[in-house]
Amino acid sequence: MDTELDYSDADIRSKFEDICQTISTNKNIERVYLSGCELVDKHAEMLSDILPKSTVRELYLSRNNITQKGVEALCNCVPTTRLVVLQLDRSIPRSLSDQLDALLSLNSENQAVPAAEERQFVKSAVDPFCSSQQSLRLLDEQRALAKKLGVDLPHC
């Protein structure tokens, strides 16, 4: 039985920690609607911390005050989540939007792979917001996981 939480257009900022607790512990929640809730980067960062522990597949965050910083936090957590839909405002930079679309697409393709470690597989580990050293470390981790899964990564 899948469940959804819908707090659209409600001011939930004062009870946001409780909502995050519910999202991370209730293993039936697959859709969360938080559009128009006056959320900011701090809330996006809190979501990025709990989403990997959740079963949420769809997250709707349009009409909030989340800037590039909050979007980056969400983007960084996507490979470790079950998210296949993440709706944000169109005001985010195109490059970040494209990166997010690619990560969600890969998550969608990887949903058939059940283990959390295997769900983390992402074909392109190079993140434009990471330092060179972080990007190389991520790429090495992804190559090792790809080898374990028997998947060939494209060579650049």
Short mmCIF file of C-alpha atoms in Angstrom, two decimals:
data_model
loop_
_atom_site.label_atom_id
_atom_site.label_comp_id
_atom_site.label_asym_id
_atom_site.label_seq_id
_atom_site.Cartn_x
_atom_site.Cartn_y
_atom_site.Cartn_z
CA MET A 1 0.00 0.00 0.00
CA ASP A 2 1.57 3.27 -1.06
CA THR A 3 0.77 6.44 0.79
CA GLU A 4 1.20 10.11 0.13
CA LEU A 5 1.69 13.13 2.31
CA ASP A 6 0.16 16.34 1.00
CA TYR A 7 1.02 19.57 2.76
CA SER A 8 0.75 21.74 -0.37
CA ASP A 9 0.18 25.43 0.33
CA ALA A 10 0.43 24.98 4.12
CA ASP A 11 2.90 26.77 6.37
CA ILE A 12 4.65 23.71 7.80
CA ARG A 13 7.97 25.31 8.72
CA SER A 14 7.40 25.03 12.49
CA LYS A 15 6.63 21.29 12.27
CA PHE A 16 9.06 20.42 9.49
CA GLU A 17 11.28 18.24 11.71
CA ASP A 18 8.25 16.11 12.64
CA ILE A 19 7.31 15.78 8.97
CA CYS A 20 10.88 14.68 8.13
CA GLN A 21 10.72 12.10 10.92
CA THR A 22 7.49 10.73 9.47
CA ILE A 23 8.95 10.61 5.96
CA SER A 24 12.05 8.74 7.11
CA THR A 25 10.28 6.20 9.32
CA ASN A 26 7.01 5.44 7.51
CA LYS A 27 8.01 2.90 4.86
CA ASN A 28 4.71 3.27 2.97
CA ILE A 29 5.18 6.89 1.91
CA GLU A 30 5.98 7.12 -1.80
CA ARG A 31 4.74 10.61 -2.71
CA VAL A 32 5.29 13.85 -0.79
CA TYR A 33 3.70 17.14 -1.82
CA LEU A 34 5.36 20.19 -0.25
CA SER A 35 4.63 22.78 -2.96
CA GLY A 36 3.93 26.32 -1.82
CA CYS A 37 5.04 25.72 1.78
CA GLU A 38 7.51 28.63 1.99
CA LEU A 39 10.43 26.21 2.36
CA VAL A 40 14.03 27.45 2.09
CA ASP A 41 17.47 25.88 1.64
CA LYS A 42 17.58 24.69 5.26
CA HIS A 43 14.50 22.57 4.59
CA ALA A 44 15.96 21.18 1.36
CA GLU A 45 19.10 20.20 3.27
CA MET A 46 17.01 18.47 5.94
CA LEU A 47 15.18 16.56 3.21
CA SER A 48 18.48 15.56 1.61
CA ASP A 49 19.51 14.02 4.94
CA ILE A 50 16.38 11.91 5.38
CA LEU A 51 15.48 10.96 1.80
CA PRO A 52 18.10 8.16 1.60
CA LYS A 53 16.36 6.53 4.60
CA SER A 54 12.91 6.82 3.05
CA THR A 55 10.81 5.06 0.44
CA VAL A 56 9.80 8.32 -1.26
CA ARG A 57 9.77 8.05 -5.05
CA GLU A 58 8.11 11.40 -5.84
CA LEU A 59 8.81 14.74 -4.17
CA TYR A 60 7.07 17.94 -5.19
CA LEU A 61 8.75 21.17 -4.03
CA SER A 62 7.64 23.83 -6.51
CA ARG A 63 6.59 27.34 -5.40
CA ASN A 64 9.03 27.47 -2.48
CA ASN A 65 12.08 29.65 -1.79
CA ILE A 66 14.74 27.00 -2.40
CA THR A 67 17.83 28.43 -4.10
CA GLN A 68 20.67 26.75 -5.96
CA LYS A 69 22.28 25.78 -2.64
CA GLY A 70 19.23 23.76 -1.59
CA VAL A 71 18.87 22.22 -5.04
CA GLU A 72 22.52 21.14 -4.93
CA ALA A 73 21.94 19.42 -1.57
CA LEU A 74 18.97 17.54 -3.02
CA CYS A 75 20.91 16.73 -6.18
CA ASN A 76 23.76 15.24 -4.16
CA CYS A 77 21.44 12.88 -2.29
CA VAL A 78 19.47 11.62 -5.32
CA PRO A 79 21.78 8.67 -6.15
CA THR A 80 21.22 7.23 -2.65
CA THR A 81 17.43 7.54 -2.77
CA ARG A 82 14.48 5.94 -4.55
CA LEU A 83 13.46 9.28 -6.09
CA VAL A 84 12.32 9.20 -9.70
CA VAL A 85 10.39 12.50 -9.61
CA LEU A 86 11.68 15.69 -8.01
CA GLN A 87 9.68 18.74 -9.00
CA LEU A 88 11.32 22.10 -8.35
CA ASP A 89 10.87 25.62 -9.68
CA ARG A 90 12.06 26.32 -13.20
CA SER A 91 14.33 29.11 -11.93
CA ILE A 92 17.24 26.76 -11.22
CA PRO A 93 20.19 26.90 -13.63
CA ARG A 94 19.83 24.75 -16.74
CA SER A 95 23.03 22.80 -16.02
CA LEU A 96 21.77 21.83 -12.56
CA SER A 97 18.35 20.96 -13.96
CA ASP A 98 19.96 18.72 -16.60
CA GLN A 99 22.13 17.02 -13.97
CA LEU A 100 19.10 16.38 -11.77
CA ASP A 101 17.12 14.97 -14.70
CA ALA A 102 19.97 12.58 -15.52
CA LEU A 103 20.24 11.39 -11.91
CA LEU A 104 16.49 10.82 -11.63
CA SER A 105 16.48 8.95 -14.92
CA LEU A 106 19.24 6.66 -13.69
CA ASN A 107 17.36 6.10 -10.44
CA SER A 108 14.32 5.11 -12.47
CA GLU A 109 16.39 2.62 -14.47
CA ASN A 110 17.99 1.25 -11.30
CA GLN A 111 14.76 0.71 -9.34
CA ALA A 112 14.78 -2.95 -10.32
CA VAL A 113 18.08 -3.35 -8.42
CA PRO A 114 17.03 -3.78 -4.78
CA ALA A 115 20.18 -3.34 -2.70
CA ALA A 116 20.84 0.19 -1.45
CA GLU A 117 24.51 -0.08 -2.40
CA GLU A 118 23.53 -1.02 -5.94
CA ARG A 119 20.90 1.75 -6.13
CA GLN A 120 23.75 4.22 -5.63
CA PHE A 121 25.15 3.34 -9.04
CA VAL A 122 25.34 6.41 -11.26
CA LYS A 123 26.95 6.33 -14.71
CA SER A 124 28.47 9.79 -14.37
CA ALA A 125 29.94 10.58 -10.97
CA VAL A 126 31.50 13.89 -11.98
CA ASP A 127 29.56 16.62 -10.22
CA PRO A 128 30.24 20.21 -11.36
CA PHE A 129 29.82 21.39 -7.76
CA CYS A 130 32.45 19.04 -6.32
CA SER A 131 36.14 19.75 -6.11
CA SER A 132 38.40 17.84 -8.50
CA GLN A 133 39.54 15.58 -5.67
CA GLN A 134 35.93 14.81 -4.66
CA SER A 135 34.98 14.13 -8.28
CA LEU A 136 37.87 11.70 -8.73
CA ARG A 137 36.98 9.90 -5.49
CA LEU A 138 33.34 9.63 -6.59
CA LEU A 139 34.37 8.39 -10.01
CA ASP A 140 36.61 5.71 -8.42
CA GLU A 141 33.73 4.61 -6.17
CA GLN A 142 31.38 4.42 -9.13
CA ARG A 143 33.89 2.43 -11.20
CA ALA A 144 34.30 -0.07 -8.36
CA LEU A 145 30.54 -0.42 -7.97
CA ALA A 146 30.08 -0.74 -11.74
CA LYS A 147 32.69 -3.51 -11.83
CA LYS A 148 30.94 -5.29 -8.95
CA LEU A 149 27.62 -5.04 -10.82
CA GLY A 150 29.19 -6.13 -14.12
CA VAL A 151 28.36 -2.83 -15.84
CA ASP A 152 30.74 -1.14 -18.28
CA LEU A 153 31.14 2.58 -17.77
CA PRO A 154 31.67 4.72 -20.85
CA HIS A 155 35.23 6.03 -21.13
CA CYS A 156 35.74 9.73 -21.62
#
